[in-house]
PDB file of C-alpha atoms and ligand atoms in Angstrom:
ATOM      1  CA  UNK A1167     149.718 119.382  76.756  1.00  0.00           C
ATOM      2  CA  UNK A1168     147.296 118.007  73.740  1.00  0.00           C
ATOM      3  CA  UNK A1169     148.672 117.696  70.607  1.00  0.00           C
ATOM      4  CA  UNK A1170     147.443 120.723  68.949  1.00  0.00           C
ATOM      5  CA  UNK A1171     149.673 122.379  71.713  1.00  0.00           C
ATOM      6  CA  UNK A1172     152.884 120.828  70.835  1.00  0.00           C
ATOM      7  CA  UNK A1173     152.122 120.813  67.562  1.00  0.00           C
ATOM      8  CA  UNK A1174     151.561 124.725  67.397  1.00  0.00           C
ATOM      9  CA  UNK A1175     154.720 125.372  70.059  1.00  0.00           C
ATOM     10  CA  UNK A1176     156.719 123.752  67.439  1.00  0.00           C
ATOM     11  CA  UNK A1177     155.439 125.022  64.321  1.00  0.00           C
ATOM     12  CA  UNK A1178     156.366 128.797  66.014  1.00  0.00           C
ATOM     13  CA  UNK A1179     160.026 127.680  66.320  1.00  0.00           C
ATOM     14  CA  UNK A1180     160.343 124.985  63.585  1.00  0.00           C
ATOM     15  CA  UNK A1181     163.028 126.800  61.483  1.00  0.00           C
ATOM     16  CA  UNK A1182     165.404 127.199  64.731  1.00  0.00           C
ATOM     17  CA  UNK A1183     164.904 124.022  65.891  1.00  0.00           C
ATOM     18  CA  UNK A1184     165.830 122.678  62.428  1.00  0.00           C
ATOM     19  CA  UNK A1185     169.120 124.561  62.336  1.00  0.00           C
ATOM     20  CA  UNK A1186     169.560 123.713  65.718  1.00  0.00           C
ATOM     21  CA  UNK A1187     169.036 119.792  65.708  1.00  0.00           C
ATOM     22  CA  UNK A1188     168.019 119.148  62.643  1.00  0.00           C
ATOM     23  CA  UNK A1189     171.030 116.726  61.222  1.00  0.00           C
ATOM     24  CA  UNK A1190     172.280 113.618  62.903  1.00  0.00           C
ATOM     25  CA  UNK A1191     175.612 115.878  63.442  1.00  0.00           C
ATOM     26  CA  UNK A1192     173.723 117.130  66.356  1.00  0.00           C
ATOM     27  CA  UNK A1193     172.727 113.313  67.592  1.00  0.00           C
ATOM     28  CA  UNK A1194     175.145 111.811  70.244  1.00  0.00           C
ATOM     29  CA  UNK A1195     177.055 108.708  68.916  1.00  0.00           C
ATOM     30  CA  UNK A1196     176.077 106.096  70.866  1.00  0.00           C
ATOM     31  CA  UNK A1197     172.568 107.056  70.198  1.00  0.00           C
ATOM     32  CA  UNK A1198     173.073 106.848  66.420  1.00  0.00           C
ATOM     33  CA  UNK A1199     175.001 103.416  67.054  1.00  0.00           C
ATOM     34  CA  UNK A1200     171.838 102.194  69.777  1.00  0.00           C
ATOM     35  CA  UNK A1201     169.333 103.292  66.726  1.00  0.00           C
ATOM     36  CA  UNK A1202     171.606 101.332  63.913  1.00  0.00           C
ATOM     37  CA  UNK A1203     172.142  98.193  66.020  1.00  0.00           C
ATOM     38  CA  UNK A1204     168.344  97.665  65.982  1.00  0.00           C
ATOM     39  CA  UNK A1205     166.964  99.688  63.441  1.00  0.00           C
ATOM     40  CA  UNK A1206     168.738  98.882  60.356  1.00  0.00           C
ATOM     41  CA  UNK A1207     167.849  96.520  57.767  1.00  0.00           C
ATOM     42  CA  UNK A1208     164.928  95.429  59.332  1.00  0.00           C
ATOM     43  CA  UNK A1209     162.850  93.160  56.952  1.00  0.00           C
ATOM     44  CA  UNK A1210     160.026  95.590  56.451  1.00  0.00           C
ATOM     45  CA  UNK A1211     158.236  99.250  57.177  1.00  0.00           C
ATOM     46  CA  UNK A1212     159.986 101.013  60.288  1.00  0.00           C
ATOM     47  CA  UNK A1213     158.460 104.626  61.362  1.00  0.00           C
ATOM     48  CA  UNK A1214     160.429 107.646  62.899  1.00  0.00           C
ATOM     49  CA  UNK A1215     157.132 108.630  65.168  1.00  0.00           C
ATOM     50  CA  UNK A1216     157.494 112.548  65.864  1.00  0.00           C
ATOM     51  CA  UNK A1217     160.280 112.853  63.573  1.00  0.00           C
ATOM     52  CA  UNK A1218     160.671 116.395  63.516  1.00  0.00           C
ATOM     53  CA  UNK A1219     163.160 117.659  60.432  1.00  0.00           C
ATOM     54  CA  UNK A1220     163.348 113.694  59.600  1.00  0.00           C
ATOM     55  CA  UNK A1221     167.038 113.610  59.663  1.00  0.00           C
ATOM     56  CA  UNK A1222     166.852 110.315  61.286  1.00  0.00           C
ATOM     57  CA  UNK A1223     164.147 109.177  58.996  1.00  0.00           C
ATOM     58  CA  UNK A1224     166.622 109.659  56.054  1.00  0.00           C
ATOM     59  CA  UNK A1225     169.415 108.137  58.584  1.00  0.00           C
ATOM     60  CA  UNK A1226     167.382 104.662  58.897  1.00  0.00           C
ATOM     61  CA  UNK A1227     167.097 104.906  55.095  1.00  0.00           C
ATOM     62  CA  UNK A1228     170.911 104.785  55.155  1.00  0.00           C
ATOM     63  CA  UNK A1229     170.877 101.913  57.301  1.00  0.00           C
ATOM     64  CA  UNK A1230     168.849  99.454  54.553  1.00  0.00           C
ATOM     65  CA  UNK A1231     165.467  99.974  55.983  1.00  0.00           C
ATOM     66  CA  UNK A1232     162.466 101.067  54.642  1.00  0.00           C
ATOM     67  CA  UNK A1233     161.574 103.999  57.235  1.00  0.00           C
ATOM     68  CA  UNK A1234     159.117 106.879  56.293  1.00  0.00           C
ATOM     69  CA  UNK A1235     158.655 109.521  58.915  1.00  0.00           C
ATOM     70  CA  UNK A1236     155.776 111.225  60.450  1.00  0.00           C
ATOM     71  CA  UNK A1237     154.829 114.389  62.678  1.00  0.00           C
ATOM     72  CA  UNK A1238     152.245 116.775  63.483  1.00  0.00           C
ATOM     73  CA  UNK A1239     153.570 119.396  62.817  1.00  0.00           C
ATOM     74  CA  UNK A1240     153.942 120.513  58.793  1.00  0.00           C
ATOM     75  CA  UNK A1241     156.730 122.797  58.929  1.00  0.00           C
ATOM     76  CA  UNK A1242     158.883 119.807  59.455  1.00  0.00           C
ATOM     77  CA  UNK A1243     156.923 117.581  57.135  1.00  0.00           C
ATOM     78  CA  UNK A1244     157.663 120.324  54.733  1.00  0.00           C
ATOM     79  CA  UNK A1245     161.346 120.559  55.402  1.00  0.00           C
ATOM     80  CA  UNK A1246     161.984 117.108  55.368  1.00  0.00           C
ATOM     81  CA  UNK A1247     160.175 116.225  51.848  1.00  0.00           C
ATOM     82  CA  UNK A1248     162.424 118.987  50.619  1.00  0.00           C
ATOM     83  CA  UNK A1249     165.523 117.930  52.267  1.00  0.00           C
ATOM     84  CA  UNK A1250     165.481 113.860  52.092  1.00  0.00           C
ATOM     85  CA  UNK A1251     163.203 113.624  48.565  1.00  0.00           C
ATOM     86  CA  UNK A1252     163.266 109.873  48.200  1.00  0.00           C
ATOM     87  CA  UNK A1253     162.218 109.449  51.629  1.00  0.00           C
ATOM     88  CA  UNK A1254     158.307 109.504  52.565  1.00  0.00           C
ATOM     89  CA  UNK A1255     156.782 111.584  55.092  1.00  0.00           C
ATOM     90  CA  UNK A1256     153.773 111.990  56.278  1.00  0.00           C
ATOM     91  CA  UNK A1257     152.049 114.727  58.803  1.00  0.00           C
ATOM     92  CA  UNK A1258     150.174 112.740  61.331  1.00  0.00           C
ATOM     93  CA  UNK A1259     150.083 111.665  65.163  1.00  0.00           C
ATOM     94  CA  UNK A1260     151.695 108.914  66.830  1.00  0.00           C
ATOM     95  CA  UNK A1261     148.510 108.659  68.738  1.00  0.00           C
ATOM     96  CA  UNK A1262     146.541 107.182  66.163  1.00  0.00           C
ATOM     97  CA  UNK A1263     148.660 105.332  63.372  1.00  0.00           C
ATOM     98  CA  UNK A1264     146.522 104.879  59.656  1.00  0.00           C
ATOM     99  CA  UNK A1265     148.342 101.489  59.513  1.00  0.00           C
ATOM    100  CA  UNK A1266     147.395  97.841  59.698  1.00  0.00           C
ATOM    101  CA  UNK A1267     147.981  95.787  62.858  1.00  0.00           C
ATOM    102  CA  UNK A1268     150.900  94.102  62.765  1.00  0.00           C
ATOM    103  CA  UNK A1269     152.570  96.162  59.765  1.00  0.00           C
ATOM    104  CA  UNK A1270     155.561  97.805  61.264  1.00  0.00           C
ATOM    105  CA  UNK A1271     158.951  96.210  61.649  1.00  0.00           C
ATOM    106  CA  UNK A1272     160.394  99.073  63.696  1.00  0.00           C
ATOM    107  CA  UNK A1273     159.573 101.852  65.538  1.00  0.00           C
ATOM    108  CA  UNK A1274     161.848 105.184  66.581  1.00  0.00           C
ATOM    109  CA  UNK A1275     160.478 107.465  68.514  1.00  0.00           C
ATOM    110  CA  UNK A1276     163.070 109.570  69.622  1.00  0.00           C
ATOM    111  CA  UNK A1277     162.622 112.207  71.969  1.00  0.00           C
ATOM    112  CA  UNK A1278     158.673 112.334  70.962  1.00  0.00           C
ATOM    113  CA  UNK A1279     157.102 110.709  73.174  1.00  0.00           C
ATOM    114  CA  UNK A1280     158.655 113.645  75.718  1.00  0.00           C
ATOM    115  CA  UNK A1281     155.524 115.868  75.790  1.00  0.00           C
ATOM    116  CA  UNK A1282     153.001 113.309  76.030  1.00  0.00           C
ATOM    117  CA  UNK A1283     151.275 113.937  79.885  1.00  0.00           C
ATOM    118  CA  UNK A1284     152.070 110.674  81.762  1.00  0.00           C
ATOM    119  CA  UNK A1285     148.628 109.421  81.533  1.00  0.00           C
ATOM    120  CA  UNK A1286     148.581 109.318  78.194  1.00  0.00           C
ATOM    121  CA  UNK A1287     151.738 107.578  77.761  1.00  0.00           C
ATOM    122  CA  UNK A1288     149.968 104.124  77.778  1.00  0.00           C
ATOM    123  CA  UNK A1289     147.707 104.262  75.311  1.00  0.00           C
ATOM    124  CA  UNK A1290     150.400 105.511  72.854  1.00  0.00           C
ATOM    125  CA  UNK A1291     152.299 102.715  73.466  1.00  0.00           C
ATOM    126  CA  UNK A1292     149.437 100.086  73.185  1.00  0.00           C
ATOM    127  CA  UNK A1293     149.112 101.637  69.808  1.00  0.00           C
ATOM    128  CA  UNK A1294     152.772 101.085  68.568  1.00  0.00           C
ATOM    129  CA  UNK A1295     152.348  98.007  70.100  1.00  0.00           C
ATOM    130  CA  UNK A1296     149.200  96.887  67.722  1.00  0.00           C
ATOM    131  CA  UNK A1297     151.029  98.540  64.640  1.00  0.00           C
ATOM    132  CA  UNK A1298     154.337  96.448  65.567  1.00  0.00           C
ATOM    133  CA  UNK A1299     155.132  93.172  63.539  1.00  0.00           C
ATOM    134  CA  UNK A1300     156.377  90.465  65.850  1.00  0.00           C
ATOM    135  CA  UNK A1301     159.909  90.649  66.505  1.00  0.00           C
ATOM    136  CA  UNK A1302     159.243  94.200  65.546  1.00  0.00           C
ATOM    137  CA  UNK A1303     162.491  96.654  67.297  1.00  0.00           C
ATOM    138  CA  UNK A1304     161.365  99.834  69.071  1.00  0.00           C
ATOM    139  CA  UNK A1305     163.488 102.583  69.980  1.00  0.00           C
ATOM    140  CA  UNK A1306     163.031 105.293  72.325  1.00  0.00           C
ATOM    141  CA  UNK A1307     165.027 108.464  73.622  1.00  0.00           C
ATOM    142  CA  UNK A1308     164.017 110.306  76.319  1.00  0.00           C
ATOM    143  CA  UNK A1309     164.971 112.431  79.327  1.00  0.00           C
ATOM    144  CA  UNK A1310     165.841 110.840  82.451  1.00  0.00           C
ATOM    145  CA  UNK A1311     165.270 111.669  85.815  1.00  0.00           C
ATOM    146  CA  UNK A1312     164.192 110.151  89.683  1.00  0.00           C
ATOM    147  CA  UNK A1313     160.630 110.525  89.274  1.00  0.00           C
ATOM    148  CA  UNK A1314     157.806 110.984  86.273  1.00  0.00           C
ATOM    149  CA  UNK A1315     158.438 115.388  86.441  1.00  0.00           C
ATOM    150  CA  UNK A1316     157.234 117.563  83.919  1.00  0.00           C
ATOM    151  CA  UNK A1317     159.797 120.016  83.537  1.00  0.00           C
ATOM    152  CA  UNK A1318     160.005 123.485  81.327  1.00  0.00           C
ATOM    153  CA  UNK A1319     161.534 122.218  78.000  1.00  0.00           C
ATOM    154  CA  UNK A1320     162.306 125.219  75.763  1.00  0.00           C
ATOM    155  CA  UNK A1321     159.488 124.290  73.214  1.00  0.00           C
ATOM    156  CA  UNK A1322     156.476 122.979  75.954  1.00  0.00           C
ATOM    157  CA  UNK A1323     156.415 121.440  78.852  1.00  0.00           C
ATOM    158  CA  UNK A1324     157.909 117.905  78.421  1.00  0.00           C
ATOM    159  CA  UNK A1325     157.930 114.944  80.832  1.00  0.00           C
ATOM    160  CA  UNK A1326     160.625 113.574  82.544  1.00  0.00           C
ATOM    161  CA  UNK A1327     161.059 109.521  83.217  1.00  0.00           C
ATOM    162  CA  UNK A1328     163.181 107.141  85.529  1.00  0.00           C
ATOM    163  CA  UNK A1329     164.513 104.207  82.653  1.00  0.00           C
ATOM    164  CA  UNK A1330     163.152 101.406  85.565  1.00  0.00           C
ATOM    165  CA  UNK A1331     159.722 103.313  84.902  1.00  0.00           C
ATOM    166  CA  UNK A1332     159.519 103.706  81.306  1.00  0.00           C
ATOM    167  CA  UNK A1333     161.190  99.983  80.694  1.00  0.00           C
ATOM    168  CA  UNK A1334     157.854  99.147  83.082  1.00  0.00           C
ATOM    169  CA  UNK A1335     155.585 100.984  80.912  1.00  0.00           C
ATOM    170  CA  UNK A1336     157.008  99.107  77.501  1.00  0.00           C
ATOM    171  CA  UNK A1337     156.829  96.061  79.144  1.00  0.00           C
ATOM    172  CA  UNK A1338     153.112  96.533  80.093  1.00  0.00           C
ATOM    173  CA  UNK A1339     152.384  97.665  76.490  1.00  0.00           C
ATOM    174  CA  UNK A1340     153.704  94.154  74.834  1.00  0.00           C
ATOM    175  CA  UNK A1341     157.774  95.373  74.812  1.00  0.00           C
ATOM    176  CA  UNK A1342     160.937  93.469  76.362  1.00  0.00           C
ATOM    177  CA  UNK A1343     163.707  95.725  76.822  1.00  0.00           C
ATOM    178  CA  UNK A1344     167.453  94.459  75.434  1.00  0.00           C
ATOM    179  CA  UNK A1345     169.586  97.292  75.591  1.00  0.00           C
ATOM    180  CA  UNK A1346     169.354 101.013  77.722  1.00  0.00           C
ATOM    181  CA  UNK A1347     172.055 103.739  77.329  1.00  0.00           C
ATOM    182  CA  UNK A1348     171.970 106.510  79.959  1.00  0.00           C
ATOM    183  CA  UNK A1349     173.899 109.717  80.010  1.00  0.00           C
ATOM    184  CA  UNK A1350     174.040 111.661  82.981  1.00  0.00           C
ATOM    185  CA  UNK A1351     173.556 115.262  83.037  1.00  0.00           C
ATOM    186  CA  UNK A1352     176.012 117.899  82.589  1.00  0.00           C
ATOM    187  CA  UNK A1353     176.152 121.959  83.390  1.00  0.00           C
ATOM    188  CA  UNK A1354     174.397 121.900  79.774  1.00  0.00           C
ATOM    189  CA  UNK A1355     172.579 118.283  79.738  1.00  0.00           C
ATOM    190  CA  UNK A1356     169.761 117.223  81.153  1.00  0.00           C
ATOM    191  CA  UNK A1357     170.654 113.596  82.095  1.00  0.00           C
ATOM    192  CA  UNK A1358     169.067 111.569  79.038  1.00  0.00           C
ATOM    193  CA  UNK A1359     168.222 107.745  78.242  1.00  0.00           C
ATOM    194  CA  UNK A1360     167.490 105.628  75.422  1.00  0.00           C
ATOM    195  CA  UNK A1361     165.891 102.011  75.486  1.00  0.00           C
ATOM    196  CA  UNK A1362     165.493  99.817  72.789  1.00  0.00           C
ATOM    197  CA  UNK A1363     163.166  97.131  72.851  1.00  0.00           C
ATOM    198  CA  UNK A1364     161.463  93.812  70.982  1.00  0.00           C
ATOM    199  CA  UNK A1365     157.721  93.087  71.014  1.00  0.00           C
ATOM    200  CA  UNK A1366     157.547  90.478  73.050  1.00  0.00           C
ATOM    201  CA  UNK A1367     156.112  87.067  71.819  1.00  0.00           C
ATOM    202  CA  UNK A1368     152.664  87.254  73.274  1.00  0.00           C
ATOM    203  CA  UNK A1369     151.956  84.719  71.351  1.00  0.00           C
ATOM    204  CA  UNK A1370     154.472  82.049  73.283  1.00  0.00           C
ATOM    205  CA  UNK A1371     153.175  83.524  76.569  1.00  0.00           C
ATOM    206  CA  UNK A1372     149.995  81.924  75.365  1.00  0.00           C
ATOM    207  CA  UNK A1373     151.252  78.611  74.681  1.00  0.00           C
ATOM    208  CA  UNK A1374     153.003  78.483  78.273  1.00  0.00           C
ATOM    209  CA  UNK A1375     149.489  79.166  79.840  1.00  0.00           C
ATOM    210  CA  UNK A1376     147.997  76.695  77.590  1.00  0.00           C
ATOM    211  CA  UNK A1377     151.255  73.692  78.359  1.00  0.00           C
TER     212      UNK A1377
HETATM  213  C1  LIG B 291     161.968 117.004  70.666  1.00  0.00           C
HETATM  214  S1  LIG B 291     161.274 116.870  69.079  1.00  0.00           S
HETATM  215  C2  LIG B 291     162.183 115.476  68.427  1.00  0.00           C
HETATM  216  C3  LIG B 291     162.175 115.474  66.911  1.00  0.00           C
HETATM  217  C4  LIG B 291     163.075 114.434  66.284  1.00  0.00           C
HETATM  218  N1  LIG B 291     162.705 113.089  66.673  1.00  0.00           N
HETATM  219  C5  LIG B 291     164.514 114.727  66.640  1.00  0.00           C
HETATM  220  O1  LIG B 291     165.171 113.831  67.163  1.00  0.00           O
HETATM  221  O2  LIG B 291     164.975 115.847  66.365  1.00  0.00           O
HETATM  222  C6  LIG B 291     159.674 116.155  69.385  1.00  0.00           C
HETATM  223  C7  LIG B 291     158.911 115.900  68.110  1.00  0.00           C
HETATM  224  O3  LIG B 291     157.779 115.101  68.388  1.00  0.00           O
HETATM  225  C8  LIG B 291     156.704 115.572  67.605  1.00  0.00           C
HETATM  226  N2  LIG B 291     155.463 115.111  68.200  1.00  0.00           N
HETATM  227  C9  LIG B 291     154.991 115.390  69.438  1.00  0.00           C
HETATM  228  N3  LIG B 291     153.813 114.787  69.634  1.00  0.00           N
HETATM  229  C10 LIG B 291     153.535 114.094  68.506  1.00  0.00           C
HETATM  230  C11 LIG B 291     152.469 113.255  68.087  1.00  0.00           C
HETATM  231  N4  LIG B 291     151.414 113.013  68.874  1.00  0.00           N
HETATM  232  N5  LIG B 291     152.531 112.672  66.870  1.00  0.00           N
HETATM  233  C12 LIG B 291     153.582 112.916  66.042  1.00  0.00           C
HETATM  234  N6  LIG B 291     154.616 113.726  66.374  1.00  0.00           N
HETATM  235  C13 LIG B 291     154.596 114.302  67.587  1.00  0.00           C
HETATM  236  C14 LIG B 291     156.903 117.078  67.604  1.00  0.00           C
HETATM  237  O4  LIG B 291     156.180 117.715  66.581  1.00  0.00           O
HETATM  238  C15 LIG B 291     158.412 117.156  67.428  1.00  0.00           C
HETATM  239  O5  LIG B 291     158.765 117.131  66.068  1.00  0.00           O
END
């Protein structure tokens, strides 16, 4: 799946999915609480990364932090400048951010990062983890499973990951995990995940080599 795939599958059923999941009614509660225990008030820009109708763009507002969301795909972008006017979104891909290294003070990407082919899932991360501030928070949602699986998610194909493998992957890109939820699946549920995540202090990493 490229971008211009996902970005077309979801433009075709944007309005549905916005009435579908597009308020943080729809979000489970202990994903909204994960999201608020390290995404609020943070102490400069945080970015909802694939934020779809940008319900939790506007929910991070809430929280005291200065989030602005962005997606590729501009039915959303549309819908959520209508919906949530004082907050700022952009259309755009989380594969290439137009910010400066180091800018960011949080990063959500919740349930974005789903469609990316597993190959590509490293260089996306390298480049939250050059946008990222230190101390920066990142949060991620995803679907869980025993092994890296694409599977057929009702939009386009999406990619299932084990939490040991994705935790892996963050920490490879520059991020220390420091909290995972994981719900297992139901007759309705796919069994899901969510880690959250610092950028980790590559700096005092240096300084041990150094000592
Ligand atoms: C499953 S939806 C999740 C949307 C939203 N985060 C939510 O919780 O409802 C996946 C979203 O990721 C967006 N997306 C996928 N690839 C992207 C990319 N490279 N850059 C920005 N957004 C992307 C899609 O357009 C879609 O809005």
């Amino acid at each position: 799946m490229n971008v211009e795939q996902v970005q077309r599958a979801y433009a075709s059923v944007a309005d549905l999915y916005i009435e579908l999941f597009g308020t943080t009614g729809q979000v489970p509660a202990d994903d909204l609480a994960l999201i608020g225990r390290h995404l609020s008030n943070r102490p400069g820009r945080v970015l909802d990364l694939g934020c779809g109708p940008g319900h939790l763009t506007a929910h991070l507002r809430s929280l005291g932090s200065d989030a602005a969301g962005i997606d590729v795909v501009p039915e959303f972008i549309a819908h959520a400048a209508t919906t949530h006017p004082t907050v700022e979104f952009r259309l755009g891909s989380m594969t290439n951010l137009d910010v400066a290294d180091h800018s960011v003070h949080g990063i959500l990407a919740y349930y974005s990062l789903i469609h990316l082919p597993p190959q590509d899932l490293d260089g996306v991360l390298a480049e939250f983890r050059r946008a990222m501030a230190p101390s920066g928070a990142l949060v991620v949602g995803f679907f869980d499973g025993d092994e890296v699986a694409a599977f057929d998610h009702k939009v386009v194909t999406a990619y299932r990951w084990p939490a040991d493998e994705l935790s892996e992957r963050l920490a490879r890109a520059g991020f220390t995990e420091v909290e995972r939820l994981r719900r297992p699946g139901d007759d309705t549920h796919r069994p899901q995940a969510a880690i959250a995540a610092t950028a980790t202090d590559l700096r005092a990493g240096a300084g041990e080599r150094r000592a």
